[in-house]
DNA sequence: CACAACATGTAAGATGTTACATGATTGA
DNA sequence: TCAATCATGTAACATCTTACATGTTGTG
């Protein structure tokens, strides 16, 4: 996914430095979208080249100087255009290496396959518990987006967990 | 996701041409993973450079000459290594543009936002019906991997549908 | 004859990860 | 003093998309 609009959206609220942008997006996404500086700084540079953002350097009392980025009117316009646009449907729930390996499960020794399945199940269950406790923490004070995304994670991880249960049952009796 | 192992896995079963590999993977994945030749042919070339596959040209009775690729013993070894390896957990269900736009929902006019939500819901419901009918088609003759992946899609799309229902209800009463 | 299916590729660019390189400040 | 946090960046590589370029064979 393009980092561009996540950055612009954040700058719609207030100016941020590169470092802060990384922290902020990762926090918002519940650490599900790790941002690398190797992607972030070039992105900010490109946005600046296109005049969608500007930046100024603040002399740092602490650490190095800070480049603080702000969105420009042009950036705002482009962000709004993106926001109002219909987004493509993407169901990437099966586009990952683990799922791909299911096509070739019969090429694995049974024991090995079962071990991998169970391991993945344990991992998923654990993650499900984490999502559930996140979800329970959401009260009235929690912003809408946060509540909604926490719920989304919970439902999808639940689906994944349920799927793995069925797969393991089917596989072990086949 | 890397195309490499999907190709190798397919070649584990039998030799295929580039064209056939595209057809075959897309069919296996229920058209959820569209393969572009712009990715496929360079990938095959790289695999050949590494000696994980070999190829020979068949003089075509039909159309152009066909390059038929086969996996080498080295390729088999590397594929098996990959297959037995633990795969990283990835929950990309929230890493898409539509979900990202939720962070900024309050920057949109209410009417516009509701329209986009409903549109997405209709789209998802439609897709859910499609997945359901796919799932019902799976009988005893259906291969294990196919049955299992169809089920996976169904559960995730169901989760997505349910989520959208809740979001729409919450949003319209907020 | 037109169009779908068969068949292979390149070039440019978008997007993303990993590893490297540097250096200050704060708190235990 | 040592580790964590704050702070910015580059280089190489991996992955993937889109557009372009070409040509044959079978079917209606």
mmCIF file of C-alpha atoms (C1' of nucleotides) in Angstrom:
data_model
loop_
_atom_site.group_PDB
_atom_site.id
_atom_site.type_symbol
_atom_site.label_atom_id
_atom_site.label_comp_id
_atom_site.label_asym_id
_atom_site.label_seq_id
_atom_site.Cartn_x
_atom_site.Cartn_y
_atom_site.Cartn_z
ATOM 1 C CA UNK A 1 0.000 0.000 0.000
ATOM 2 C CA UNK A 2 1.118 3.515 -0.655
ATOM 3 C CA UNK A 3 2.524 5.323 2.321
ATOM 4 C CA UNK A 4 1.862 8.640 0.629
ATOM 5 C CA UNK A 5 -1.708 9.143 1.741
ATOM 6 C CA UNK A 6 -1.125 7.934 5.269
ATOM 7 C CA UNK A 7 1.513 10.652 5.587
ATOM 8 C CA UNK A 8 -0.687 13.316 4.004
ATOM 9 C CA UNK A 9 -3.608 12.370 6.232
ATOM 10 C CA UNK A 10 -1.459 12.721 9.305
ATOM 11 C CA UNK A 11 -0.183 16.108 8.147
ATOM 12 C CA UNK A 12 -3.795 17.210 7.620
ATOM 13 C CA UNK A 13 -4.051 17.212 11.405
ATOM 14 C CA UNK A 14 -0.755 18.881 12.236
ATOM 15 C CA UNK A 15 2.868 19.169 11.137
ATOM 16 C CA UNK A 16 5.163 16.303 12.076
ATOM 17 C CA UNK A 17 8.770 15.274 11.666
ATOM 18 C CA UNK A 18 9.737 12.115 9.822
ATOM 19 C CA UNK A 19 10.490 10.367 13.053
ATOM 20 C CA UNK A 20 7.130 11.333 14.527
ATOM 21 C CA UNK A 21 5.302 10.225 11.387
ATOM 22 C CA UNK A 22 6.707 6.739 11.728
ATOM 23 C CA UNK A 23 5.744 6.534 15.408
ATOM 24 C CA UNK A 24 2.301 7.948 14.773
ATOM 25 C CA UNK A 25 1.361 5.656 11.867
ATOM 26 C CA UNK A 26 2.622 2.578 13.651
ATOM 27 C CA UNK A 27 0.655 3.504 16.743
ATOM 28 C CA UNK A 28 -2.499 4.165 14.731
ATOM 29 C CA UNK A 29 -2.128 0.847 12.953
ATOM 30 C CA UNK A 30 -1.480 -1.069 16.149
ATOM 31 C CA UNK A 31 1.989 -2.019 14.907
ATOM 32 C CA UNK A 32 0.535 -3.871 11.959
ATOM 33 C CA UNK A 33 2.130 -1.572 9.477
ATOM 34 C CA UNK A 34 5.800 -1.173 10.272
ATOM 35 C CA UNK A 35 7.248 1.840 8.490
ATOM 36 C CA UNK A 36 10.860 1.786 7.431
ATOM 37 C CA UNK A 37 12.859 4.986 7.176
ATOM 38 C CA UNK A 38 14.190 3.616 3.934
ATOM 39 C CA UNK A 39 10.735 4.132 2.545
ATOM 40 C CA UNK A 40 9.559 7.068 4.601
ATOM 41 C CA UNK A 41 12.295 9.617 3.939
ATOM 42 C CA UNK A 42 12.322 9.117 0.157
ATOM 43 C CA UNK A 43 8.522 9.422 0.209
ATOM 44 C CA UNK A 44 8.710 12.713 2.092
ATOM 45 C CA UNK A 45 11.298 13.932 -0.386
ATOM 46 C CA UNK A 46 9.073 13.052 -3.334
ATOM 47 C CA UNK A 47 6.086 14.750 -1.708
ATOM 48 C CA UNK A 48 8.223 17.845 -1.193
ATOM 49 C CA UNK A 49 9.392 17.731 -4.828
ATOM 50 C CA UNK A 50 5.772 17.662 -5.948
ATOM 51 C CA UNK A 51 4.987 20.539 -3.557
ATOM 52 C CA UNK A 52 2.411 18.508 -1.685
ATOM 53 C CA UNK A 53 4.316 19.155 1.527
ATOM 54 C CA UNK A 54 6.835 21.736 2.728
ATOM 55 C CA UNK A 55 9.314 21.494 5.530
ATOM 56 C CA UNK A 56 11.454 23.593 7.751
ATOM 57 C CA UNK A 57 14.318 22.668 9.992
ATOM 58 C CA UNK A 58 13.924 23.282 13.695
ATOM 59 C CA UNK A 59 17.164 23.723 15.585
ATOM 60 C CA UNK A 60 17.053 20.899 18.038
ATOM 61 C CA UNK A 61 17.575 21.367 21.704
ATOM 62 C CA UNK A 62 17.574 17.632 21.804
ATOM 63 C CA UNK A 63 19.222 15.259 19.353
ATOM 64 C CA UNK A 64 19.724 16.313 15.793
ATOM 65 C CA UNK A 65 17.881 19.047 13.993
ATOM 66 C CA UNK A 66 14.330 18.132 13.165
ATOM 67 C CA UNK A 67 12.686 18.529 9.780
ATOM 68 C CA UNK A 68 9.082 19.360 10.372
ATOM 69 C CA UNK A 69 6.761 18.698 7.450
ATOM 70 C CA UNK A 70 3.475 20.471 6.741
ATOM 71 C CA UNK A 71 0.904 19.814 4.067
ATOM 72 C CA UNK A 72 0.436 22.476 1.357
ATOM 73 C CA UNK A 73 -2.900 23.603 -0.168
ATOM 74 C CA UNK A 74 -1.977 21.472 -3.169
ATOM 75 C CA UNK A 75 -1.396 18.515 -0.879
ATOM 76 C CA UNK A 76 -4.729 19.076 0.846
ATOM 77 C CA UNK A 77 -6.496 19.115 -2.499
ATOM 78 C CA UNK A 78 -4.845 15.871 -3.592
ATOM 79 C CA UNK A 79 -5.526 14.213 -0.274
ATOM 80 C CA UNK A 80 -9.205 15.128 -0.454
ATOM 81 C CA UNK A 81 -9.398 13.809 -3.990
ATOM 82 C CA UNK A 82 -7.924 10.499 -2.858
ATOM 83 C CA UNK A 83 -10.192 10.325 0.182
ATOM 84 C CA UNK A 84 -13.362 10.767 -1.865
ATOM 85 C CA UNK A 85 -12.270 8.296 -4.506
ATOM 86 C CA UNK A 86 -13.642 4.766 -4.567
ATOM 87 C CA UNK A 87 -11.014 2.282 -3.486
ATOM 88 C CA UNK A 88 -10.445 -1.011 -5.242
ATOM 89 C CA UNK A 89 -11.552 -4.201 -3.567
ATOM 90 C CA UNK A 90 -8.567 -6.239 -2.500
ATOM 91 C CA UNK A 91 -8.878 -9.564 -0.763
ATOM 92 C CA UNK A 92 -5.334 -10.382 0.057
ATOM 93 C CA UNK A 93 -6.231 -12.820 2.799
ATOM 94 C CA UNK A 94 -4.911 -15.650 0.675
ATOM 95 C CA UNK A 95 -1.932 -13.882 -0.840
ATOM 96 C CA UNK A 96 0.752 -14.873 1.609
ATOM 97 C CA UNK A 97 3.396 -17.535 1.849
ATOM 98 C CA UNK A 98 1.629 -19.572 4.490
ATOM 99 C CA UNK A 99 -1.514 -19.868 2.416
ATOM 100 C CA UNK A 100 0.482 -20.602 -0.720
ATOM 101 C CA UNK A 101 2.094 -23.539 1.016
ATOM 102 C CA UNK A 102 -1.348 -25.158 1.313
ATOM 103 C CA UNK A 103 -1.283 -25.935 -2.359
ATOM 104 C CA UNK A 104 1.665 -28.158 -1.728
ATOM 105 C CA UNK A 105 0.730 -29.669 1.606
ATOM 106 C CA UNK A 106 0.671 -33.168 0.150
ATOM 107 C CA UNK A 107 4.336 -32.816 -0.730
ATOM 108 C CA UNK A 108 5.198 -32.513 2.947
ATOM 109 C CA UNK A 109 5.556 -35.348 5.395
ATOM 110 C CA UNK A 110 2.401 -35.628 7.412
ATOM 111 C CA UNK A 111 4.088 -35.088 10.752
ATOM 112 C CA UNK A 112 5.897 -31.991 9.604
ATOM 113 C CA UNK A 113 2.715 -30.555 8.102
ATOM 114 C CA UNK A 114 0.746 -31.167 11.275
ATOM 115 C CA UNK A 115 3.432 -29.532 13.359
ATOM 116 C CA UNK A 116 3.438 -26.418 11.181
ATOM 117 C CA UNK A 117 -0.354 -26.233 11.257
ATOM 118 C CA UNK A 118 -0.497 -26.487 15.030
ATOM 119 C CA UNK A 119 2.242 -23.929 15.460
ATOM 120 C CA UNK A 120 0.380 -21.504 13.240
ATOM 121 C CA UNK A 121 -2.797 -22.198 15.141
ATOM 122 C CA UNK A 122 -1.176 -21.458 18.496
ATOM 123 C CA UNK A 123 0.284 -18.269 17.098
ATOM 124 C CA UNK A 124 -3.096 -17.208 15.744
ATOM 125 C CA UNK A 125 -4.903 -18.038 18.973
ATOM 126 C CA UNK A 126 -2.434 -15.995 20.937
ATOM 127 C CA UNK A 127 -2.860 -13.108 18.572
ATOM 128 C CA UNK A 128 -6.607 -13.495 18.803
ATOM 129 C CA UNK A 129 -6.450 -13.081 22.570
ATOM 130 C CA UNK A 130 -4.400 -9.949 22.102
ATOM 131 C CA UNK A 131 -6.939 -8.515 19.669
ATOM 132 C CA UNK A 132 -9.777 -9.418 21.988
ATOM 133 C CA UNK A 133 -8.200 -7.606 24.923
ATOM 134 C CA UNK A 134 -7.518 -4.600 22.685
ATOM 135 C CA UNK A 135 -11.145 -4.635 21.668
ATOM 136 C CA UNK A 136 -12.374 -4.831 25.238
ATOM 137 C CA UNK A 137 -10.243 -1.851 26.158
ATOM 138 C CA UNK A 138 -12.142 0.302 23.651
ATOM 139 C CA UNK A 139 -14.581 2.459 25.523
ATOM 140 C CA UNK A 140 -16.519 5.605 24.796
ATOM 141 C CA UNK A 141 -13.367 7.677 24.921
ATOM 142 C CA UNK A 142 -11.757 5.694 22.112
ATOM 143 C CA UNK A 143 -11.887 7.465 18.765
ATOM 144 C CA UNK A 144 -14.201 5.991 16.135
ATOM 145 C CA UNK A 145 -11.449 4.927 13.767
ATOM 146 C CA UNK A 146 -9.593 3.104 16.501
ATOM 147 C CA UNK A 147 -12.675 1.227 17.708
ATOM 148 C CA UNK A 148 -13.590 0.284 14.187
ATOM 149 C CA UNK A 149 -10.139 -0.935 13.167
ATOM 150 C CA UNK A 150 -9.689 -2.909 16.362
ATOM 151 C CA UNK A 151 -12.965 -4.603 15.587
ATOM 152 C CA UNK A 152 -11.862 -5.317 12.044
ATOM 153 C CA UNK A 153 -8.694 -7.000 13.236
ATOM 154 C CA UNK A 154 -10.639 -9.017 15.770
ATOM 155 C CA UNK A 155 -13.122 -10.310 13.214
ATOM 156 C CA UNK A 156 -10.463 -11.244 10.695
ATOM 157 C CA UNK A 157 -8.215 -12.942 13.211
ATOM 158 C CA UNK A 158 -11.248 -14.807 14.511
ATOM 159 C CA UNK A 159 -12.013 -15.956 10.971
ATOM 160 C CA UNK A 160 -8.419 -17.094 10.575
ATOM 161 C CA UNK A 161 -8.515 -18.972 13.863
ATOM 162 C CA UNK A 162 -11.759 -20.680 13.000
ATOM 163 C CA UNK A 163 -10.401 -21.628 9.601
ATOM 164 C CA UNK A 164 -7.271 -23.175 11.075
ATOM 165 C CA UNK A 165 -9.390 -25.205 13.514
ATOM 166 C CA UNK A 166 -11.372 -26.635 10.633
ATOM 167 C CA UNK A 167 -8.301 -27.284 8.533
ATOM 168 C CA UNK A 168 -6.532 -29.117 11.335
ATOM 169 C CA UNK A 169 -9.608 -31.234 12.033
ATOM 170 C CA UNK A 170 -10.042 -32.084 8.361
ATOM 171 C CA UNK A 171 -6.380 -32.776 7.800
ATOM 172 C CA UNK A 172 -5.940 -35.054 10.764
ATOM 173 C CA UNK A 173 -8.963 -37.190 9.811
ATOM 174 C CA UNK A 174 -8.058 -37.446 6.128
ATOM 175 C CA UNK B 1 4.250 -12.177 -2.164
ATOM 176 C CA UNK B 2 6.988 -13.849 -4.067
ATOM 177 C CA UNK B 3 5.911 -15.592 -7.239
ATOM 178 C CA UNK B 4 9.001 -17.771 -7.134
ATOM 179 C CA UNK B 5 7.703 -20.558 -4.940
ATOM 180 C CA UNK B 6 4.305 -20.675 -6.581
ATOM 181 C CA UNK B 7 6.086 -21.353 -9.858
ATOM 182 C CA UNK B 8 8.423 -23.931 -8.348
ATOM 183 C CA UNK B 9 5.524 -25.715 -6.652
ATOM 184 C CA UNK B 10 3.677 -25.945 -9.927
ATOM 185 C CA UNK B 11 6.755 -27.288 -11.677
ATOM 186 C CA UNK B 12 7.095 -29.918 -8.940
ATOM 187 C CA UNK B 13 3.999 -31.511 -10.442
ATOM 188 C CA UNK B 14 4.925 -31.229 -14.115
ATOM 189 C CA UNK B 15 6.685 -29.008 -16.655
ATOM 190 C CA UNK B 16 4.783 -25.961 -17.869
ATOM 191 C CA UNK B 17 5.247 -23.061 -20.220
ATOM 192 C CA UNK B 18 5.122 -19.472 -18.988
ATOM 193 C CA UNK B 19 1.694 -18.992 -20.436
ATOM 194 C CA UNK B 20 0.397 -22.129 -18.734
ATOM 195 C CA UNK B 21 1.927 -21.137 -15.404
ATOM 196 C CA UNK B 22 -0.028 -17.898 -15.415
ATOM 197 C CA UNK B 23 -3.281 -19.700 -16.254
ATOM 198 C CA UNK B 24 -2.673 -22.396 -13.699
ATOM 199 C CA UNK B 25 -1.798 -20.134 -10.757
ATOM 200 C CA UNK B 26 -4.706 -17.821 -11.447
ATOM 201 C CA UNK B 27 -7.064 -20.785 -11.642
ATOM 202 C CA UNK B 28 -5.695 -22.254 -8.400
ATOM 203 C CA UNK B 29 -6.065 -18.928 -6.656
ATOM 204 C CA UNK B 30 -9.591 -18.347 -7.922
ATOM 205 C CA UNK B 31 -8.435 -15.260 -9.788
ATOM 206 C CA UNK B 32 -7.381 -13.573 -6.569
ATOM 207 C CA UNK B 33 -3.784 -13.450 -7.586
ATOM 208 C CA UNK B 34 -3.473 -12.009 -11.069
ATOM 209 C CA UNK B 35 -0.067 -12.748 -12.549
ATOM 210 C CA UNK B 36 1.470 -10.284 -14.980
ATOM 211 C CA UNK B 37 3.852 -11.455 -17.673
ATOM 212 C CA UNK B 38 5.982 -8.490 -16.763
ATOM 213 C CA UNK B 39 6.682 -10.263 -13.503
ATOM 214 C CA UNK B 40 6.455 -13.867 -14.592
ATOM 215 C CA UNK B 41 8.965 -13.972 -17.440
ATOM 216 C CA UNK B 42 11.732 -12.155 -15.544
ATOM 217 C CA UNK B 43 11.103 -14.496 -12.604
ATOM 218 C CA UNK B 44 11.480 -17.544 -14.848
ATOM 219 C CA UNK B 45 14.650 -16.071 -16.268
ATOM 220 C CA UNK B 46 16.098 -15.529 -12.789
ATOM 221 C CA UNK B 47 15.162 -19.073 -11.745
ATOM 222 C CA UNK B 48 16.901 -20.372 -14.856
ATOM 223 C CA UNK B 49 19.985 -18.248 -14.095
ATOM 224 C CA UNK B 50 20.134 -19.786 -10.624
ATOM 225 C CA UNK B 51 19.674 -23.254 -12.151
ATOM 226 C CA UNK B 52 16.520 -23.904 -10.161
ATOM 227 C CA UNK B 53 14.682 -24.533 -13.422
ATOM 228 C CA UNK B 54 15.678 -25.506 -16.958
ATOM 229 C CA UNK B 55 13.768 -25.025 -20.158
ATOM 230 C CA UNK B 56 13.613 -26.223 -23.701
ATOM 231 C CA UNK B 57 11.843 -24.792 -26.673
ATOM 232 C CA UNK B 58 9.153 -26.873 -28.273
ATOM 233 C CA UNK B 59 8.528 -26.127 -31.934
ATOM 234 C CA UNK B 60 4.927 -25.050 -31.888
ATOM 235 C CA UNK B 61 2.339 -26.641 -34.083
ATOM 236 C CA UNK B 62 0.145 -23.919 -32.716
ATOM 237 C CA UNK B 63 1.073 -20.299 -32.109
ATOM 238 C CA UNK B 64 4.637 -19.363 -31.349
ATOM 239 C CA UNK B 65 7.307 -21.676 -30.045
ATOM 240 C CA UNK B 66 6.752 -22.637 -26.453
ATOM 241 C CA UNK B 67 9.371 -22.558 -23.719
ATOM 242 C CA UNK B 68 8.645 -25.408 -21.387
ATOM 243 C CA UNK B 69 10.142 -25.095 -17.920
ATOM 244 C CA UNK B 70 11.069 -27.959 -15.609
ATOM 245 C CA UNK B 71 12.347 -27.899 -12.065
ATOM 246 C CA UNK B 72 15.911 -29.095 -11.446
ATOM 247 C CA UNK B 73 17.100 -31.183 -8.470
ATOM 248 C CA UNK B 74 18.519 -27.971 -7.047
ATOM 249 C CA UNK B 75 15.132 -26.333 -7.465
ATOM 250 C CA UNK B 76 13.390 -29.245 -5.767
ATOM 251 C CA UNK B 77 15.756 -28.966 -2.831
ATOM 252 C CA UNK B 78 15.152 -25.244 -2.454
ATOM 253 C CA UNK B 79 11.411 -25.639 -2.809
ATOM 254 C CA UNK B 80 11.345 -28.308 -0.098
ATOM 255 C CA UNK B 81 13.414 -26.102 2.161
ATOM 256 C CA UNK B 82 10.937 -23.263 1.689
ATOM 257 C CA UNK B 83 7.941 -25.549 2.202
ATOM 258 C CA UNK B 84 9.226 -26.863 5.515
ATOM 259 C CA UNK B 85 10.155 -23.431 6.779
ATOM 260 C CA UNK B 86 7.965 -21.570 9.220
ATOM 261 C CA UNK B 87 6.192 -18.691 7.525
ATOM 262 C CA UNK B 88 5.876 -15.283 9.113
ATOM 263 C CA UNK B 89 2.523 -14.179 10.447
ATOM 264 C CA UNK B 90 1.118 -11.416 8.313
ATOM 265 C CA UNK B 91 -2.208 -9.778 9.021
ATOM 266 C CA UNK B 92 -2.664 -7.544 6.067
ATOM 267 C CA UNK B 93 -6.407 -7.258 6.467
ATOM 268 C CA UNK B 94 -6.022 -3.616 7.456
ATOM 269 C CA UNK B 95 -3.197 -2.703 5.106
ATOM 270 C CA UNK B 96 -5.182 -1.383 2.192
ATOM 271 C CA UNK B 97 -6.349 1.985 0.938
ATOM 272 C CA UNK B 98 -9.960 1.509 1.932
ATOM 273 C CA UNK B 99 -9.072 0.742 5.521
ATOM 274 C CA UNK B 100 -6.556 3.572 5.622
ATOM 275 C CA UNK B 101 -9.268 5.997 4.643
ATOM 276 C CA UNK B 102 -11.098 5.137 7.884
ATOM 277 C CA UNK B 103 -8.550 7.126 9.816
ATOM 278 C CA UNK B 104 -9.715 10.187 8.007
ATOM 279 C CA UNK B 105 -13.433 9.531 7.822
ATOM 280 C CA UNK B 106 -14.222 12.627 9.846
ATOM 281 C CA UNK B 107 -12.589 14.768 7.171
ATOM 282 C CA UNK B 108 -15.227 13.652 4.695
ATOM 283 C CA UNK B 109 -18.727 15.014 4.334
ATOM 284 C CA UNK B 110 -21.126 12.684 6.055
ATOM 285 C CA UNK B 111 -23.179 11.985 2.969
ATOM 286 C CA UNK B 112 -20.169 11.147 0.864
ATOM 287 C CA UNK B 113 -18.778 8.864 3.550
ATOM 288 C CA UNK B 114 -22.077 7.019 3.914
ATOM 289 C CA UNK B 115 -22.294 6.549 0.181
ATOM 290 C CA UNK B 116 -18.804 5.062 -0.007
ATOM 291 C CA UNK B 117 -19.515 2.763 2.925
ATOM 292 C CA UNK B 118 -22.725 1.472 1.412
ATOM 293 C CA UNK B 119 -21.107 0.957 -1.952
ATOM 294 C CA UNK B 120 -18.330 -1.055 -0.359
ATOM 295 C CA UNK B 121 -20.885 -3.037 1.592
ATOM 296 C CA UNK B 122 -22.845 -3.932 -1.543
ATOM 297 C CA UNK B 123 -19.656 -4.951 -3.276
ATOM 298 C CA UNK B 124 -18.623 -7.124 -0.340
ATOM 299 C CA UNK B 125 -22.055 -8.738 -0.055
ATOM 300 C CA UNK B 126 -21.990 -9.601 -3.708
ATOM 301 C CA UNK B 127 -18.556 -11.089 -3.366
ATOM 302 C CA UNK B 128 -19.698 -12.997 -0.314
ATOM 303 C CA UNK B 129 -22.478 -14.624 -2.329
ATOM 304 C CA UNK B 130 -19.947 -15.620 -4.936
ATOM 305 C CA UNK B 131 -17.668 -17.182 -2.322
ATOM 306 C CA UNK B 132 -20.607 -18.986 -0.764
ATOM 307 C CA UNK B 133 -21.640 -20.534 -4.049
ATOM 308 C CA UNK B 134 -18.022 -21.548 -4.709
ATOM 309 C CA UNK B 135 -17.929 -23.160 -1.315
ATOM 310 C CA UNK B 136 -21.160 -25.060 -1.891
ATOM 311 C CA UNK B 137 -19.793 -26.399 -5.144
ATOM 312 C CA UNK B 138 -16.958 -28.115 -3.289
ATOM 313 C CA UNK B 139 -17.729 -31.800 -3.002
ATOM 314 C CA UNK B 140 -15.737 -34.915 -2.268
ATOM 315 C CA UNK B 141 -14.059 -34.733 -5.649
ATOM 316 C CA UNK B 142 -12.616 -31.307 -4.920
ATOM 317 C CA UNK B 143 -8.954 -31.407 -3.936
ATOM 318 C CA UNK B 144 -8.126 -30.644 -0.318
ATOM 319 C CA UNK B 145 -6.265 -27.402 -1.059
ATOM 320 C CA UNK B 146 -9.127 -26.068 -3.121
ATOM 321 C CA UNK B 147 -11.754 -26.852 -0.494
ATOM 322 C CA UNK B 148 -9.632 -25.333 2.225
ATOM 323 C CA UNK B 149 -8.815 -22.116 0.381
ATOM 324 C CA UNK B 150 -12.399 -21.624 -0.708
ATOM 325 C CA UNK B 151 -13.372 -21.919 2.925
ATOM 326 C CA UNK B 152 -10.700 -19.435 3.934
ATOM 327 C CA UNK B 153 -11.982 -16.863 1.474
ATOM 328 C CA UNK B 154 -15.534 -17.416 2.636
ATOM 329 C CA UNK B 155 -14.685 -16.889 6.292
ATOM 330 C CA UNK B 156 -12.672 -13.747 5.650
ATOM 331 C CA UNK B 157 -15.207 -12.195 3.338
ATOM 332 C CA UNK B 158 -17.887 -13.012 5.876
ATOM 333 C CA UNK B 159 -15.842 -11.250 8.556
ATOM 334 C CA UNK B 160 -15.444 -8.252 6.279
ATOM 335 C CA UNK B 161 -19.170 -8.159 5.545
ATOM 336 C CA UNK B 162 -20.076 -8.393 9.201
ATOM 337 C CA UNK B 163 -17.583 -5.664 10.027
ATOM 338 C CA UNK B 164 -19.033 -3.315 7.426
ATOM 339 C CA UNK B 165 -22.534 -3.928 8.767
ATOM 340 C CA UNK B 166 -21.415 -2.896 12.234
ATOM 341 C CA UNK B 167 -19.483 0.100 10.976
ATOM 342 C CA UNK B 168 -22.423 1.385 8.954
ATOM 343 C CA UNK B 169 -24.771 0.962 11.905
ATOM 344 C CA UNK B 170 -22.359 2.718 14.264
ATOM 345 C CA UNK B 171 -21.577 5.496 11.841
ATOM 346 C CA UNK B 172 -25.159 6.313 10.993
ATOM 347 C CA UNK B 173 -26.164 6.542 14.659
ATOM 348 C CA UNK B 174 -23.163 8.605 15.722
ATOM 349 C "C1'" DC C 1 -12.510 -11.471 -41.852
ATOM 350 C "C1'" DA C 2 -12.538 -10.368 -37.187
ATOM 351 C "C1'" DC C 3 -11.806 -11.786 -32.664
ATOM 352 C "C1'" DA C 4 -10.438 -14.812 -28.939
ATOM 353 C "C1'" DA C 5 -6.933 -17.634 -27.346
ATOM 354 C "C1'" DC C 6 -2.201 -18.892 -27.602
ATOM 355 C "C1'" DA C 7 2.575 -17.364 -26.860
ATOM 356 C "C1'" DT C 8 6.815 -14.441 -25.386
ATOM 357 C "C1'" DG C 9 8.964 -10.811 -24.041
ATOM 358 C "C1'" DT C 10 11.000 -5.590 -22.623
ATOM 359 C "C1'" DA C 11 11.061 -0.959 -20.310
ATOM 360 C "C1'" DA C 12 9.837 2.210 -17.027
ATOM 361 C "C1'" DG C 13 8.353 3.153 -12.842
ATOM 362 C "C1'" DA C 14 6.097 2.330 -8.260
ATOM 363 C "C1'" DT C 15 6.610 0.282 -3.925
ATOM 364 C "C1'" DG C 16 8.864 -1.797 -0.289
ATOM 365 C "C1'" DT C 17 12.723 -4.129 2.741
ATOM 366 C "C1'" DT C 18 17.274 -4.560 4.743
ATOM 367 C "C1'" DA C 19 21.494 -3.105 5.789
ATOM 368 C "C1'" DC C 20 24.454 0.508 6.470
ATOM 369 C "C1'" DA C 21 26.089 5.137 8.311
ATOM 370 C "C1'" DT C 22 25.927 8.937 11.702
ATOM 371 C "C1'" DG C 23 25.327 11.344 15.881
ATOM 372 C "C1'" DA C 24 23.024 13.778 20.276
ATOM 373 C "C1'" DT C 25 20.445 13.407 24.641
ATOM 374 C "C1'" DT C 26 18.381 11.294 28.611
ATOM 375 C "C1'" DG C 27 17.814 8.254 32.338
ATOM 376 C "C1'" DA C 28 19.214 4.142 35.057
ATOM 377 C "C1'" DT D 1 28.973 4.510 31.402
ATOM 378 C "C1'" DC D 2 25.720 2.050 28.908
ATOM 379 C "C1'" DA D 3 21.424 1.501 26.778
ATOM 380 C "C1'" DA D 4 17.288 3.542 25.038
ATOM 381 C "C1'" DT D 5 15.284 7.110 22.540
ATOM 382 C "C1'" DC D 6 15.499 10.784 19.408
ATOM 383 C "C1'" DA D 7 16.781 12.022 14.666
ATOM 384 C "C1'" DT D 8 18.031 11.713 9.450
ATOM 385 C "C1'" DG D 9 19.402 9.696 5.697
ATOM 386 C "C1'" DT D 10 21.549 6.464 1.506
ATOM 387 C "C1'" DA D 11 22.335 2.163 -1.305
ATOM 388 C "C1'" DA D 12 21.270 -2.097 -2.835
ATOM 389 C "C1'" DC D 13 18.080 -5.102 -3.681
ATOM 390 C "C1'" DA D 14 13.416 -7.345 -4.126
ATOM 391 C "C1'" DT D 15 8.904 -7.200 -5.792
ATOM 392 C "C1'" DC D 16 5.242 -5.923 -8.638
ATOM 393 C "C1'" DT D 17 2.350 -3.118 -12.138
ATOM 394 C "C1'" DT D 18 1.445 -1.002 -16.507
ATOM 395 C "C1'" DA D 19 2.233 -0.155 -20.928
ATOM 396 C "C1'" DC D 20 4.275 -1.447 -24.992
ATOM 397 C "C1'" DA D 21 5.693 -4.641 -28.854
ATOM 398 C "C1'" DT D 22 5.007 -8.824 -31.763
ATOM 399 C "C1'" DG D 23 3.150 -12.677 -34.022
ATOM 400 C "C1'" DT D 24 0.243 -17.339 -34.836
ATOM 401 C "C1'" DT D 25 -3.786 -20.391 -34.809
ATOM 402 C "C1'" DG D 26 -8.474 -21.668 -34.492
ATOM 403 C "C1'" DT D 27 -13.482 -20.419 -34.536
ATOM 404 C "C1'" DG D 28 -17.729 -18.177 -35.813
#
